[in-house]
Amino acid sequence: MFVTRSLLKRLVLGTLVLLAVIQLVPYGRSHANPVEKKPVTLASPAARKIFAGACADCHSNLTRWPWYTNVAPASWLVQNDVEGGRKALNLSRWDTPQAALGQVADKISSGEMPPLKYRIMPNHADARLSASEKATLIAAMRNLYAAHPPVAIRRGGDG
């Protein structure tokens, strides 16, 4: 199919205008991390390091907000992921229902967590977990759940 220069220019201009207009949508721009209430930490320093690099952005109130989290539509996707992650498992809010340990372990061991869209970002290289890092993280989560059981287990949903 032949596209004229005029049509191509209009498509590019329309795309740029659309990108500019969606910046007006306020969702995804509130980057104030909530206060930690009843935070827990993993016992092993190695597991804490793995969690900080691969999990904490979505599963704690210690989220790092890179520059692209201020630009829609990326800001929308990141905000949604952080909200969903914190709802399922949040080490900064151990006073709220958490995902079941089996679900957490399954998602880590299967590679579902951290998600691919997080792992492929250049500033998230430490989220690309080896088999031994996954095993370390799962063992630390098992120890955490045994030593400090969450207030309640969230049934279903993401984790």
PDB file of C-alpha atoms in Angstrom:
ATOM      1  CA  MET A   1       0.000   0.000   0.000  1.00  0.00           C
ATOM      2  CA  PHE A   2       1.362   3.385  -1.014  1.00  0.00           C
ATOM      3  CA  VAL A   3       1.373   6.095   1.658  1.00  0.00           C
ATOM      4  CA  THR A   4       1.825   9.655   0.493  1.00  0.00           C
ATOM      5  CA  ARG A   5       4.158  12.048   2.283  1.00  0.00           C
ATOM      6  CA  SER A   6       1.210  14.230   3.169  1.00  0.00           C
ATOM      7  CA  LEU A   7      -0.621  11.336   4.827  1.00  0.00           C
ATOM      8  CA  LEU A   8       2.531  10.253   6.642  1.00  0.00           C
ATOM      9  CA  LYS A   9       3.087  13.795   7.955  1.00  0.00           C
ATOM     10  CA  ARG A  10      -0.511  13.937   9.212  1.00  0.00           C
ATOM     11  CA  LEU A  11      -0.146  10.576  10.939  1.00  0.00           C
ATOM     12  CA  VAL A  12       3.072  11.654  12.659  1.00  0.00           C
ATOM     13  CA  LEU A  13       1.587  14.995  13.672  1.00  0.00           C
ATOM     14  CA  GLY A  14      -1.591  13.306  14.943  1.00  0.00           C
ATOM     15  CA  THR A  15       0.463  10.843  16.990  1.00  0.00           C
ATOM     16  CA  LEU A  16       2.504  13.661  18.528  1.00  0.00           C
ATOM     17  CA  VAL A  17      -0.639  15.627  19.374  1.00  0.00           C
ATOM     18  CA  LEU A  18      -2.201  12.526  20.951  1.00  0.00           C
ATOM     19  CA  LEU A  19       0.933  11.891  23.036  1.00  0.00           C
ATOM     20  CA  ALA A  20       0.874  15.514  24.194  1.00  0.00           C
ATOM     21  CA  VAL A  21      -2.823  15.418  25.097  1.00  0.00           C
ATOM     22  CA  ILE A  22      -2.582  12.199  27.132  1.00  0.00           C
ATOM     23  CA  GLN A  23       0.022  13.876  29.335  1.00  0.00           C
ATOM     24  CA  LEU A  24      -2.896  15.821  30.826  1.00  0.00           C
ATOM     25  CA  VAL A  25      -4.365  12.654  32.392  1.00  0.00           C
ATOM     26  CA  PRO A  26      -3.269  12.798  36.043  1.00  0.00           C
ATOM     27  CA  TYR A  27      -3.244   9.023  36.720  1.00  0.00           C
ATOM     28  CA  GLY A  28       0.220   7.574  37.220  1.00  0.00           C
ATOM     29  CA  ARG A  29       1.897  10.726  38.505  1.00  0.00           C
ATOM     30  CA  SER A  30       1.448  10.364  42.265  1.00  0.00           C
ATOM     31  CA  HIS A  31       4.853   9.077  43.251  1.00  0.00           C
ATOM     32  CA  ALA A  32       4.719   9.697  46.963  1.00  0.00           C
ATOM     33  CA  ASN A  33       5.483   6.365  48.559  1.00  0.00           C
ATOM     34  CA  PRO A  34       3.075   5.573  51.423  1.00  0.00           C
ATOM     35  CA  VAL A  35       4.439   5.384  54.947  1.00  0.00           C
ATOM     36  CA  GLU A  36       5.657   1.953  55.958  1.00  0.00           C
ATOM     37  CA  LYS A  37       3.354   0.393  58.566  1.00  0.00           C
ATOM     38  CA  LYS A  38       4.532  -2.792  60.233  1.00  0.00           C
ATOM     39  CA  PRO A  39       7.334  -3.439  57.726  1.00  0.00           C
ATOM     40  CA  VAL A  40       9.119  -6.778  57.694  1.00  0.00           C
ATOM     41  CA  THR A  41      12.504  -7.644  56.255  1.00  0.00           C
ATOM     42  CA  LEU A  42      13.979 -10.821  54.944  1.00  0.00           C
ATOM     43  CA  ALA A  43      16.481 -12.409  57.342  1.00  0.00           C
ATOM     44  CA  SER A  44      19.292 -13.049  54.876  1.00  0.00           C
ATOM     45  CA  PRO A  45      21.341 -10.136  53.471  1.00  0.00           C
ATOM     46  CA  ALA A  46      21.514 -11.933  50.103  1.00  0.00           C
ATOM     47  CA  ALA A  47      17.732 -12.261  49.966  1.00  0.00           C
ATOM     48  CA  ARG A  48      17.282  -8.611  50.969  1.00  0.00           C
ATOM     49  CA  LYS A  49      19.562  -7.584  48.092  1.00  0.00           C
ATOM     50  CA  ILE A  50      17.643  -9.769  45.618  1.00  0.00           C
ATOM     51  CA  PHE A  51      14.295  -8.454  46.882  1.00  0.00           C
ATOM     52  CA  ALA A  52      15.489  -4.834  46.650  1.00  0.00           C
ATOM     53  CA  GLY A  53      16.578  -5.264  43.045  1.00  0.00           C
ATOM     54  CA  ALA A  54      13.804  -7.490  41.742  1.00  0.00           C
ATOM     55  CA  CYS A  55      10.721  -7.029  43.915  1.00  0.00           C
ATOM     56  CA  ALA A  56      10.721  -3.932  46.137  1.00  0.00           C
ATOM     57  CA  ASP A  57       9.512  -1.495  43.481  1.00  0.00           C
ATOM     58  CA  CYS A  58       6.126  -3.222  43.379  1.00  0.00           C
ATOM     59  CA  HIS A  59       6.028  -5.218  46.617  1.00  0.00           C
ATOM     60  CA  SER A  60       6.974  -2.555  49.167  1.00  0.00           C
ATOM     61  CA  ASN A  61       6.457   1.140  49.789  1.00  0.00           C
ATOM     62  CA  LEU A  62      10.066   1.776  48.722  1.00  0.00           C
ATOM     63  CA  THR A  63       9.322   2.192  45.021  1.00  0.00           C
ATOM     64  CA  ARG A  64      11.941   3.863  42.854  1.00  0.00           C
ATOM     65  CA  TRP A  65      10.251   6.036  40.209  1.00  0.00           C
ATOM     66  CA  PRO A  66      12.446   6.356  37.071  1.00  0.00           C
ATOM     67  CA  TRP A  67      11.948   9.302  34.692  1.00  0.00           C
ATOM     68  CA  TYR A  68       9.651   7.363  32.342  1.00  0.00           C
ATOM     69  CA  THR A  69       7.105   6.927  35.143  1.00  0.00           C
ATOM     70  CA  ASN A  70       6.233  10.586  34.568  1.00  0.00           C
ATOM     71  CA  VAL A  71       5.363  10.104  30.889  1.00  0.00           C
ATOM     72  CA  ALA A  72       2.006   8.664  29.792  1.00  0.00           C
ATOM     73  CA  PRO A  73       1.205   5.976  28.802  1.00  0.00           C
ATOM     74  CA  ALA A  74       4.198   4.376  30.589  1.00  0.00           C
ATOM     75  CA  SER A  75       3.176   6.164  33.801  1.00  0.00           C
ATOM     76  CA  TRP A  76      -0.230   4.474  33.656  1.00  0.00           C
ATOM     77  CA  LEU A  77       1.254   1.002  33.229  1.00  0.00           C
ATOM     78  CA  VAL A  78       3.792   1.427  36.020  1.00  0.00           C
ATOM     79  CA  GLN A  79       1.251   2.910  38.440  1.00  0.00           C
ATOM     80  CA  ASN A  80      -1.128   0.015  37.755  1.00  0.00           C
ATOM     81  CA  ASP A  81       1.650  -2.542  38.302  1.00  0.00           C
ATOM     82  CA  VAL A  82       2.777  -0.924  41.561  1.00  0.00           C
ATOM     83  CA  GLU A  83      -0.771  -0.715  42.920  1.00  0.00           C
ATOM     84  CA  GLY A  84      -1.459  -4.343  41.984  1.00  0.00           C
ATOM     85  CA  GLY A  85       1.846  -5.545  43.386  1.00  0.00           C
ATOM     86  CA  ARG A  86       1.359  -3.753  46.684  1.00  0.00           C
ATOM     87  CA  LYS A  87      -2.172  -5.115  46.973  1.00  0.00           C
ATOM     88  CA  ALA A  88      -0.978  -8.705  46.511  1.00  0.00           C
ATOM     89  CA  LEU A  89       2.221  -8.641  48.597  1.00  0.00           C
ATOM     90  CA  ASN A  90       3.684  -5.668  50.436  1.00  0.00           C
ATOM     91  CA  LEU A  91       6.569  -6.109  52.848  1.00  0.00           C
ATOM     92  CA  SER A  92       6.031  -2.510  54.006  1.00  0.00           C
ATOM     93  CA  ARG A  93       2.460  -3.262  55.127  1.00  0.00           C
ATOM     94  CA  TRP A  94       2.582  -6.640  56.852  1.00  0.00           C
ATOM     95  CA  ASP A  95      -0.539  -5.556  58.759  1.00  0.00           C
ATOM     96  CA  THR A  96      -2.628  -6.139  55.607  1.00  0.00           C
ATOM     97  CA  PRO A  97      -3.612  -9.403  53.866  1.00  0.00           C
ATOM     98  CA  GLN A  98      -0.776 -10.914  51.800  1.00  0.00           C
ATOM     99  CA  ALA A  99      -0.605 -13.417  48.964  1.00  0.00           C
ATOM    100  CA  ALA A 100      -0.349 -17.052  50.035  1.00  0.00           C
ATOM    101  CA  LEU A 101       3.216 -18.317  50.390  1.00  0.00           C
ATOM    102  CA  GLY A 102       2.641 -21.077  47.831  1.00  0.00           C
ATOM    103  CA  GLN A 103       1.443 -18.529  45.302  1.00  0.00           C
ATOM    104  CA  VAL A 104       4.463 -16.301  45.924  1.00  0.00           C
ATOM    105  CA  ALA A 105       6.878 -19.224  45.590  1.00  0.00           C
ATOM    106  CA  ASP A 106       5.174 -20.496  42.422  1.00  0.00           C
ATOM    107  CA  LYS A 107       5.313 -17.089  40.730  1.00  0.00           C
ATOM    108  CA  ILE A 108       9.002 -16.656  41.571  1.00  0.00           C
ATOM    109  CA  SER A 109      10.036 -20.179  40.557  1.00  0.00           C
ATOM    110  CA  SER A 110       8.068 -20.066  37.298  1.00  0.00           C
ATOM    111  CA  GLY A 111       9.648 -16.741  36.320  1.00  0.00           C
ATOM    112  CA  GLU A 112       6.284 -14.977  36.300  1.00  0.00           C
ATOM    113  CA  MET A 113       7.710 -12.667  38.967  1.00  0.00           C
ATOM    114  CA  PRO A 114       9.351 -10.354  38.362  1.00  0.00           C
ATOM    115  CA  PRO A 115       7.369  -9.858  35.158  1.00  0.00           C
ATOM    116  CA  LEU A 116       9.106  -9.746  31.783  1.00  0.00           C
ATOM    117  CA  LYS A 117       8.167  -6.090  31.162  1.00  0.00           C
ATOM    118  CA  TYR A 118      10.074  -5.198  34.346  1.00  0.00           C
ATOM    119  CA  ARG A 119      13.081  -7.434  33.652  1.00  0.00           C
ATOM    120  CA  ILE A 120      13.668  -6.076  30.138  1.00  0.00           C
ATOM    121  CA  MET A 121      14.083  -2.472  31.266  1.00  0.00           C
ATOM    122  CA  PRO A 122      17.765  -1.442  31.183  1.00  0.00           C
ATOM    123  CA  ASN A 123      17.743  -0.108  34.754  1.00  0.00           C
ATOM    124  CA  HIS A 124      16.333  -3.396  36.111  1.00  0.00           C
ATOM    125  CA  ALA A 125      19.145  -5.800  35.218  1.00  0.00           C
ATOM    126  CA  ASP A 126      19.175  -7.145  38.784  1.00  0.00           C
ATOM    127  CA  ALA A 127      15.583  -8.336  38.301  1.00  0.00           C
ATOM    128  CA  ARG A 128      16.806 -11.039  35.898  1.00  0.00           C
ATOM    129  CA  LEU A 129      17.077 -13.761  38.495  1.00  0.00           C
ATOM    130  CA  SER A 130      19.201 -16.881  38.209  1.00  0.00           C
ATOM    131  CA  ALA A 131      17.907 -20.211  39.498  1.00  0.00           C
ATOM    132  CA  SER A 132      19.996 -19.859  42.668  1.00  0.00           C
ATOM    133  CA  GLU A 133      18.696 -16.312  43.279  1.00  0.00           C
ATOM    134  CA  LYS A 134      15.126 -17.564  42.897  1.00  0.00           C
ATOM    135  CA  ALA A 135      15.849 -20.366  45.372  1.00  0.00           C
ATOM    136  CA  THR A 136      17.396 -17.888  47.842  1.00  0.00           C
ATOM    137  CA  LEU A 137      14.388 -15.568  47.570  1.00  0.00           C
ATOM    138  CA  ILE A 138      11.855 -18.396  47.947  1.00  0.00           C
ATOM    139  CA  ALA A 139      13.696 -19.784  51.001  1.00  0.00           C
ATOM    140  CA  ALA A 140      13.739 -16.305  52.550  1.00  0.00           C
ATOM    141  CA  MET A 141      10.018 -15.859  51.890  1.00  0.00           C
ATOM    142  CA  ARG A 142       9.325 -19.252  53.508  1.00  0.00           C
ATOM    143  CA  ASN A 143      11.337 -18.181  56.554  1.00  0.00           C
ATOM    144  CA  LEU A 144       9.523 -14.827  56.695  1.00  0.00           C
ATOM    145  CA  TYR A 145       6.067 -16.431  56.570  1.00  0.00           C
ATOM    146  CA  ALA A 146       7.107 -18.923  59.269  1.00  0.00           C
ATOM    147  CA  ALA A 147       8.703 -16.346  61.589  1.00  0.00           C
ATOM    148  CA  HIS A 148       6.198 -13.542  61.003  1.00  0.00           C
ATOM    149  CA  PRO A 149       2.943 -14.903  59.573  1.00  0.00           C
ATOM    150  CA  PRO A 150       0.958 -12.205  57.784  1.00  0.00           C
ATOM    151  CA  VAL A 151      -2.197 -10.915  59.423  1.00  0.00           C
ATOM    152  CA  ALA A 152      -4.243 -12.686  56.735  1.00  0.00           C
ATOM    153  CA  ILE A 153      -3.747 -14.512  53.447  1.00  0.00           C
ATOM    154  CA  ARG A 154      -5.232 -12.929  50.333  1.00  0.00           C
ATOM    155  CA  ARG A 155      -7.000 -15.567  48.248  1.00  0.00           C
ATOM    156  CA  GLY A 156      -6.519 -15.440  44.474  1.00  0.00           C
ATOM    157  CA  GLY A 157      -5.282 -12.393  42.570  1.00  0.00           C
ATOM    158  CA  ASP A 158      -1.753 -11.448  41.604  1.00  0.00           C
ATOM    159  CA  GLY A 159       1.310 -12.025  43.675  1.00  0.00           C
TER     160      GLY A 159
END
